[in-house]
């Protein structure tokens, strides 16, 4: 039986990938640095592997992963979170002799990982983005004089909305800048696009020649901590074209997610960031008809595949527990919002974790919380649960 190694079992993207591949009859092994997580509990995972955390112990992670892959039983590997992908790309020659994978080169991945590099590349290639300022090139006082508030002070390397500070004026800009820089290093500063914006996520698969092989778009209707709690598949050819052309100019291979917003003031779409990996709402694309994990596996094994661009519009996705619950508790709601939230039954709806045919991963919610509490993490539970 064909065997696939999926990293980062803590991520709901790993759970979606494992369910997809397992349902296709592939044998899935999942790795993570701790045992009790979403994906290890899935019925679609035949084997689990504990390795060193790539975030904290990259050298040991590489050693552990190399030892596992050297068993010679895996045809493909799918890194899920950023650091696993970066380490695999950086040490490509070490792993290519053991297993197949499709990733951009290391420097290209860094362009997607670092929001500052992403913004600079977008400006070079004339990709529309919110007005962006780089404090290493322009004084904070000068930026405060040029920018239209409100603004965002953003860590260059983070995910799930971590570390972003909302600045309403020059004073809060200076405070936010100092706070973000102290924890994450030099940030970038962007003008904030209105709360009434439409948030679109475009997702892609490219072959080894950077030719587009699959594309999918969904609207993020509700968010907590930068992660979609409710989303719907939509059609938006313009953002697909823009995102695909940008990634092709970067020489992208494999999967990626490019986030856009449509500015209600000028009705123009603007790119926010690249997620250089599988995205959190992966289950939505699979459910709507574009099975990215299986397509990626086929692309690696077969060398190339025919393009897959058609999918069902209006397919709905919910990360019900805990994030959509958090949304309804924390967000100012209208009656329409409340009615929409409680409409649990809907044709064409899928869930991030809940599954009647695969129920045990729901226990991973509790397991995640206990794991990070035990580590005495200085980050809140919800951002951890919504991590890449």
Short mmCIF file of C-alpha atoms in Angstrom, two decimals:
data_model
loop_
_atom_site.label_atom_id
_atom_site.label_comp_id
_atom_site.label_asym_id
_atom_site.label_seq_id
_atom_site.Cartn_x
_atom_site.Cartn_y
_atom_site.Cartn_z
CA UNK A 1 0.00 0.00 0.00
CA UNK A 2 1.21 3.51 -0.86
CA UNK A 3 2.42 5.32 2.26
CA UNK A 4 2.35 9.07 2.88
CA UNK A 5 3.96 10.96 5.75
CA UNK A 6 2.01 14.00 7.00
CA UNK A 7 3.72 16.32 9.48
CA UNK A 8 2.30 18.52 12.25
CA UNK A 9 -0.63 16.57 13.63
CA UNK A 10 -1.63 19.53 15.81
CA UNK A 11 -2.94 21.38 12.75
CA UNK A 12 -6.44 20.98 11.38
CA UNK A 13 -4.83 21.15 7.93
CA UNK A 14 -2.97 17.93 8.83
CA UNK A 15 -6.28 16.40 9.88
CA UNK A 16 -7.91 17.41 6.58
CA UNK A 17 -4.97 16.06 4.58
CA UNK A 18 -4.94 12.77 6.48
CA UNK A 19 -8.68 12.29 6.04
CA UNK A 20 -8.39 13.05 2.33
CA UNK A 21 -5.50 10.67 1.71
CA UNK A 22 -6.83 7.93 3.97
CA UNK A 23 -10.24 8.02 2.29
CA UNK A 24 -8.42 7.49 -1.02
CA UNK A 25 -6.96 4.24 0.29
CA UNK A 26 -3.46 5.53 1.06
CA UNK A 27 -1.67 4.55 4.25
CA UNK A 28 -1.10 7.70 6.32
CA UNK A 29 1.59 8.19 8.94
CA UNK A 30 1.38 11.42 10.92
CA UNK A 31 4.15 13.04 12.92
CA UNK A 32 4.08 15.56 15.76
CA UNK A 33 6.15 16.53 18.80
CA UNK A 34 3.43 15.44 21.26
CA UNK A 35 1.01 12.55 21.24
CA UNK A 36 -2.41 13.98 22.00
CA UNK A 37 -3.46 16.05 19.01
CA UNK A 38 -6.25 16.22 16.43
CA UNK A 39 -4.75 14.06 13.75
CA UNK A 40 -3.27 11.23 15.81
CA UNK A 41 -6.84 10.45 16.88
CA UNK A 42 -8.17 10.10 13.34
CA UNK A 43 -9.26 6.72 12.05
CA UNK A 44 -7.51 7.56 8.79
CA UNK A 45 -4.05 7.58 10.40
CA UNK A 46 -2.46 4.13 10.44
CA UNK A 47 0.76 5.06 12.22
CA UNK A 48 1.99 7.92 14.41
CA UNK A 49 5.52 9.21 14.98
CA UNK A 50 6.79 11.49 17.75
CA UNK A 51 9.65 13.77 16.72
CA UNK A 52 11.37 16.84 18.16
CA UNK A 53 9.45 20.10 17.74
CA UNK A 54 10.76 21.79 14.55
CA UNK A 55 10.00 25.21 16.07
CA UNK A 56 12.22 24.68 19.12
CA UNK A 57 14.66 21.93 18.13
CA UNK A 58 15.18 22.07 14.36
CA UNK A 59 18.38 20.02 14.31
CA UNK A 60 16.86 17.21 16.34
CA UNK A 61 13.71 17.37 14.20
CA UNK A 62 15.81 16.87 11.08
CA UNK A 63 17.57 13.92 12.66
CA UNK A 64 14.30 12.33 13.80
CA UNK A 65 12.60 12.86 10.45
CA UNK A 66 15.58 11.58 8.49
CA UNK A 67 15.66 8.43 10.60
CA UNK A 68 11.97 7.80 9.97
CA UNK A 69 12.08 8.46 6.23
CA UNK A 70 15.21 6.34 5.81
CA UNK A 71 13.01 3.32 6.52
CA UNK A 72 12.24 3.61 2.80
CA UNK A 73 8.53 2.91 3.08
CA UNK A 74 7.16 6.35 2.15
CA UNK A 75 6.40 7.53 -1.36
CA UNK A 76 5.54 11.15 -0.47
CA UNK A 77 5.77 13.58 2.44
CA UNK A 78 3.51 16.57 3.02
CA UNK A 79 4.84 19.23 5.42
CA UNK A 80 1.94 21.15 6.95
CA UNK A 81 3.29 23.97 9.10
CA UNK A 82 5.83 26.59 8.02
CA UNK A 83 8.93 25.37 9.84
CA UNK A 84 8.56 21.77 8.70
CA UNK A 85 8.32 22.97 5.08
CA UNK A 86 11.25 25.37 5.46
CA UNK A 87 13.52 22.73 6.98
CA UNK A 88 12.59 20.19 4.34
CA UNK A 89 13.31 22.71 1.56
CA UNK A 90 16.56 23.87 3.14
CA UNK A 91 17.83 20.28 3.42
CA UNK A 92 16.29 19.09 0.17
CA UNK A 93 19.20 16.88 -0.91
CA UNK A 94 19.19 15.05 2.41
CA UNK A 95 15.54 14.01 2.02
CA UNK A 96 14.99 13.68 -1.73
CA UNK A 97 16.83 10.35 -1.74
CA UNK A 98 14.24 8.93 0.68
CA UNK A 99 10.89 10.44 -0.31
CA UNK A 100 9.11 12.56 -2.91
CA UNK A 101 7.84 16.08 -2.21
CA UNK A 102 7.03 19.26 -4.10
CA UNK A 103 8.20 22.52 -2.52
CA UNK A 104 9.65 25.82 -3.73
CA UNK A 105 13.31 26.37 -3.03
CA UNK A 106 14.22 27.63 0.42
CA UNK A 107 14.68 31.29 -0.53
CA UNK A 108 11.31 31.37 -2.30
CA UNK A 109 9.60 29.86 0.73
CA UNK A 110 11.15 32.62 2.84
CA UNK A 111 9.47 35.21 0.62
CA UNK A 112 6.14 33.68 1.58
CA UNK A 113 7.03 33.19 5.23
CA UNK A 114 8.32 36.73 5.86
CA UNK A 115 5.56 39.32 5.41
CA UNK A 116 8.15 42.04 4.79
CA UNK A 117 9.69 40.04 1.95
CA UNK A 118 6.20 39.29 0.62
CA UNK A 119 5.26 42.98 0.55
CA UNK A 120 8.50 43.99 -1.16
CA UNK A 121 8.08 41.26 -3.79
CA UNK A 122 4.49 42.37 -4.37
CA UNK A 123 5.62 45.95 -4.93
CA UNK A 124 8.29 44.79 -7.40
CA UNK A 125 5.73 42.81 -9.40
CA UNK A 126 2.97 45.44 -9.24
CA UNK A 127 0.66 43.32 -7.10
CA UNK A 128 -1.81 45.61 -5.28
CA UNK A 129 -1.38 45.64 -1.48
CA UNK A 130 -2.49 48.02 1.29
CA UNK A 131 -0.15 51.01 1.71
CA UNK A 132 2.86 49.55 3.45
CA UNK A 133 5.70 51.18 5.38
CA UNK A 134 9.05 49.74 6.43
CA UNK A 135 10.41 51.33 9.65
CA UNK A 136 13.97 50.34 8.79
CA UNK A 137 13.74 52.66 5.79
CA UNK A 138 11.56 55.46 7.17
CA UNK A 139 11.33 56.96 10.66
CA UNK A 140 8.29 56.19 12.76
CA UNK A 141 7.49 59.92 12.98
CA UNK A 142 7.56 60.20 9.19
CA UNK A 143 5.34 57.12 8.83
CA UNK A 144 2.84 58.56 11.32
CA UNK A 145 2.68 61.71 9.21
CA UNK A 146 2.15 59.82 5.94
CA UNK A 147 -0.19 57.03 6.94
CA UNK A 148 -3.98 57.14 7.05
CA UNK A 149 -5.11 55.70 10.37
CA UNK A 150 -6.11 53.17 11.55
CA UNK A 151 -3.07 51.03 10.83
CA UNK A 152 -1.68 47.62 11.65
CA UNK A 153 1.74 46.91 13.10
CA UNK A 154 2.50 43.39 11.89
CA UNK A 155 5.24 40.91 12.80
CA UNK A 156 7.07 39.82 9.70
CA UNK A 157 7.03 36.19 10.78
CA UNK A 158 3.91 35.00 12.57
CA UNK A 159 0.66 33.20 11.83
CA UNK A 160 -2.92 33.06 13.03
CA UNK A 161 -2.97 36.83 13.59
CA UNK A 162 -0.43 36.60 16.40
CA UNK A 163 1.32 39.77 17.44
CA UNK A 164 -0.63 42.18 15.21
CA UNK A 165 -1.34 45.51 16.91
CA UNK A 166 -4.15 47.84 15.83
CA UNK A 167 -3.05 51.51 15.92
CA UNK A 168 -5.60 54.34 15.90
CA UNK A 169 -3.19 57.26 16.01
CA UNK A 170 0.49 58.23 16.24
CA UNK A 171 0.66 57.41 19.95
CA UNK A 172 -0.74 53.90 19.67
CA UNK A 173 1.41 53.38 16.56
CA UNK A 174 4.57 54.12 18.54
CA UNK A 175 3.41 51.92 21.41
CA UNK A 176 2.46 49.08 19.10
CA UNK A 177 5.71 49.33 17.18
CA UNK A 178 7.76 49.07 20.38
CA UNK A 179 5.70 46.13 21.62
CA UNK A 180 5.87 44.13 18.40
CA UNK A 181 9.55 44.82 17.84
CA UNK A 182 10.45 43.69 21.36
CA UNK A 183 8.90 40.26 20.75
CA UNK A 184 9.16 39.63 17.01
CA UNK A 185 11.87 41.93 15.69
CA UNK A 186 11.44 44.71 13.14
CA UNK A 187 7.78 44.80 12.01
CA UNK A 188 6.10 46.32 9.00
CA UNK A 189 3.23 48.80 9.12
CA UNK A 190 0.19 48.76 6.86
CA UNK A 191 -2.89 50.88 6.49
CA UNK A 192 -5.93 49.01 7.75
CA UNK A 193 -8.60 48.12 5.23
CA UNK A 194 -12.12 48.79 6.57
CA UNK A 195 -14.00 46.29 8.75
CA UNK A 196 -16.51 46.10 5.90
CA UNK A 197 -13.96 44.51 3.59
CA UNK A 198 -14.53 41.20 1.85
CA UNK A 199 -11.82 38.68 2.75
CA UNK A 200 -10.91 36.20 -0.01
CA UNK A 201 -8.47 33.32 0.23
CA UNK A 202 -7.07 31.88 -2.98
CA UNK A 203 -5.40 28.49 -2.90
CA UNK A 204 -3.14 26.96 -5.51
CA UNK A 205 -1.21 23.91 -6.64
CA UNK A 206 1.72 24.29 -9.06
CA UNK A 207 3.83 21.62 -10.70
CA UNK A 208 7.64 21.55 -10.75
CA UNK A 209 7.68 24.04 -13.66
CA UNK A 210 5.47 26.54 -11.77
CA UNK A 211 2.51 25.72 -14.02
CA UNK A 212 -0.88 26.06 -12.35
CA UNK A 213 -2.61 22.75 -11.75
CA UNK A 214 -5.41 23.62 -9.30
CA UNK A 215 -7.03 26.77 -7.89
CA UNK A 216 -9.79 27.40 -5.39
CA UNK A 217 -11.30 30.52 -3.77
CA UNK A 218 -13.27 30.94 -0.59
CA UNK A 219 -14.64 33.91 1.31
CA UNK A 220 -13.81 34.09 5.00
CA UNK A 221 -17.09 35.27 6.49
CA UNK A 222 -16.09 34.99 10.15
CA UNK A 223 -12.64 35.00 11.74
CA UNK A 224 -11.01 34.59 15.13
CA UNK A 225 -7.32 35.34 15.49
CA UNK A 226 -6.79 35.41 11.74
CA UNK A 227 -8.35 31.95 11.20
CA UNK A 228 -11.63 31.40 9.38
CA UNK A 229 -14.41 30.06 11.61
CA UNK A 230 -16.98 30.20 8.81
CA UNK A 231 -16.21 30.31 5.09
CA UNK A 232 -17.93 29.74 1.75
CA UNK A 233 -16.52 28.67 -1.62
CA UNK A 234 -16.88 31.40 -4.25
CA UNK A 235 -15.78 32.22 -7.77
CA UNK A 236 -13.42 35.16 -8.29
CA UNK A 237 -11.30 34.81 -11.46
CA UNK A 238 -9.52 38.16 -10.99
CA UNK A 239 -7.94 37.27 -7.66
CA UNK A 240 -7.06 33.80 -8.95
CA UNK A 241 -5.26 35.35 -11.90
CA UNK A 242 -3.45 37.88 -9.72
CA UNK A 243 -2.37 35.34 -7.11
CA UNK A 244 -1.32 32.73 -9.64
CA UNK A 245 0.74 35.18 -11.71
CA UNK A 246 2.49 36.47 -8.61
CA UNK A 247 3.42 32.97 -7.41
CA UNK A 248 4.57 31.98 -10.89
CA UNK A 249 6.88 34.99 -11.00
CA UNK A 250 8.35 33.78 -7.71
CA UNK A 251 8.89 30.33 -9.21
CA UNK A 252 6.45 28.59 -6.88
CA UNK A 253 6.05 24.82 -6.71
CA UNK A 254 3.55 22.83 -4.68
CA UNK A 255 0.73 24.39 -2.67
CA UNK A 256 0.19 27.92 -1.35
CA UNK A 257 -2.55 30.17 -0.04
CA UNK A 258 -2.71 33.87 -0.99
CA UNK A 259 -5.02 36.12 1.00
CA UNK A 260 -6.78 39.16 -0.47
CA UNK A 261 -9.25 41.76 0.72
CA UNK A 262 -11.61 43.82 -1.40
CA UNK A 263 -11.42 47.40 -0.17
CA UNK A 264 -14.96 48.80 0.16
CA UNK A 265 -13.65 52.34 -0.43
CA UNK A 266 -12.20 51.82 -3.91
CA UNK A 267 -13.68 48.35 -4.69
CA UNK A 268 -10.19 47.06 -5.54
CA UNK A 269 -8.72 43.80 -4.27
CA UNK A 270 -5.44 43.97 -2.36
CA UNK A 271 -3.14 41.16 -1.35
CA UNK A 272 -2.42 40.69 2.34
CA UNK A 273 -0.03 37.75 2.59
CA UNK A 274 1.14 34.37 1.35
CA UNK A 275 0.79 31.24 3.46
CA UNK A 276 3.53 29.03 1.97
CA UNK A 277 1.86 25.74 2.87
CA UNK A 278 -1.50 24.03 3.24
CA UNK A 279 -4.05 26.41 4.76
CA UNK A 280 -6.27 25.97 7.80
CA UNK A 281 -9.54 25.68 5.83
CA UNK A 282 -8.22 22.89 3.60
CA UNK A 283 -11.26 20.72 4.37
CA UNK A 284 -13.45 23.21 2.50
CA UNK A 285 -11.58 22.78 -0.79
CA UNK A 286 -11.65 19.00 -0.47
CA UNK A 287 -15.37 19.00 0.29
CA UNK A 288 -16.09 21.39 -2.59
CA UNK A 289 -14.40 19.10 -5.11
CA UNK A 290 -10.69 20.02 -5.29
CA UNK A 291 -8.80 17.43 -3.26
CA UNK A 292 -5.49 19.25 -2.92
CA UNK A 293 -3.69 16.62 -0.79
CA UNK A 294 -4.51 13.81 -3.20
CA UNK A 295 -3.72 15.98 -6.23
CA UNK A 296 -0.36 16.90 -4.69
CA UNK A 297 0.38 13.23 -4.01
CA UNK A 298 -0.45 12.34 -7.62
CA UNK A 299 1.62 15.22 -8.95
CA UNK A 300 4.66 14.03 -6.97
CA UNK A 301 4.24 10.38 -7.99
CA UNK A 302 3.25 10.92 -11.62
CA UNK A 303 5.38 13.98 -12.34
CA UNK A 304 2.39 16.09 -13.44
CA UNK A 305 -1.40 16.08 -13.56
CA UNK A 306 -4.11 17.69 -15.65
CA UNK A 307 -5.40 21.05 -14.29
CA UNK A 308 -8.38 20.85 -11.92
CA UNK A 309 -10.26 24.17 -11.69
CA UNK A 310 -13.95 23.30 -11.30
CA UNK A 311 -15.56 23.08 -7.88
CA UNK A 312 -18.91 23.59 -6.18
CA UNK A 313 -19.76 27.21 -5.41
CA UNK A 314 -21.56 27.88 -2.12
CA UNK A 315 -20.01 25.02 -0.14
CA UNK A 316 -19.85 26.07 3.50
CA UNK A 317 -17.19 25.39 6.15
CA UNK A 318 -17.25 25.87 9.92
CA UNK A 319 -14.64 25.52 12.64
CA UNK A 320 -17.45 25.20 15.14
CA UNK A 321 -15.58 24.29 18.30
CA UNK A 322 -13.90 26.21 19.75
CA UNK A 323 -13.36 29.11 17.37
CA UNK A 324 -16.87 29.78 16.04
CA UNK A 325 -18.14 29.57 19.62
CA UNK A 326 -15.56 32.21 20.56
CA UNK A 327 -16.75 34.35 17.67
CA UNK A 328 -20.39 34.33 18.78
CA UNK A 329 -19.37 35.09 22.38
CA UNK A 330 -17.04 37.96 21.56
CA UNK A 331 -18.46 39.61 18.45
CA UNK A 332 -21.14 42.29 18.33
CA UNK A 333 -24.00 40.50 16.62
CA UNK A 334 -27.09 41.37 14.69
CA UNK A 335 -30.10 39.05 14.73
CA UNK A 336 -29.06 37.85 11.25
CA UNK A 337 -25.64 36.90 12.61
CA UNK A 338 -27.23 34.93 15.44
CA UNK A 339 -29.62 33.09 13.10
CA UNK A 340 -26.76 32.27 10.74
CA UNK A 341 -24.61 30.98 13.59
CA UNK A 342 -27.25 28.55 14.82
CA UNK A 343 -28.02 27.16 11.37
CA UNK A 344 -25.98 24.02 11.97
CA UNK A 345 -27.72 21.98 9.30
CA UNK A 346 -27.04 23.08 5.77
CA UNK A 347 -26.62 21.15 2.55
CA UNK A 348 -23.05 21.32 1.33
CA UNK A 349 -21.58 22.15 4.75
CA UNK A 350 -18.41 20.64 6.19
CA UNK A 351 -16.59 21.08 9.48
CA UNK A 352 -12.96 21.61 10.41
CA UNK A 353 -12.86 18.88 13.04
CA UNK A 354 -16.37 17.45 13.60
CA UNK A 355 -17.11 14.34 11.56
CA UNK A 356 -19.67 11.62 12.17
CA UNK A 357 -17.42 9.10 10.41
CA UNK A 358 -14.27 10.25 12.25
CA UNK A 359 -15.37 11.57 15.67
CA UNK A 360 -12.30 11.06 17.88
CA UNK A 361 -10.34 14.13 16.67
CA UNK A 362 -12.84 16.24 18.60
CA UNK A 363 -11.04 15.03 21.72
CA UNK A 364 -7.97 16.76 20.33
CA UNK A 365 -9.45 20.12 21.28
CA UNK A 366 -9.18 19.20 24.95
CA UNK A 367 -5.84 17.48 24.40
CA UNK A 368 -4.37 20.59 22.78
CA UNK A 369 -5.47 22.74 25.69
CA UNK A 370 -3.99 20.39 28.28
CA UNK A 371 -0.75 20.08 26.33
CA UNK A 372 -0.12 23.80 26.06
CA UNK A 373 -1.26 24.42 29.63
CA UNK A 374 1.30 21.85 30.79
CA UNK A 375 4.00 23.70 28.88
CA UNK A 376 2.92 26.93 30.63
CA UNK A 377 2.86 28.65 27.25
CA UNK A 378 2.81 32.42 27.41
CA UNK A 379 0.34 32.50 24.53
CA UNK A 380 -3.42 32.19 24.87
CA UNK A 381 -5.16 28.89 24.18
CA UNK A 382 -7.23 30.12 21.27
CA UNK A 383 -4.28 31.46 19.22
CA UNK A 384 -2.54 28.13 19.83
CA UNK A 385 -5.56 26.23 18.59
CA UNK A 386 -5.71 28.40 15.50
CA UNK A 387 -2.00 28.07 14.74
CA UNK A 388 -0.84 26.96 11.32
#
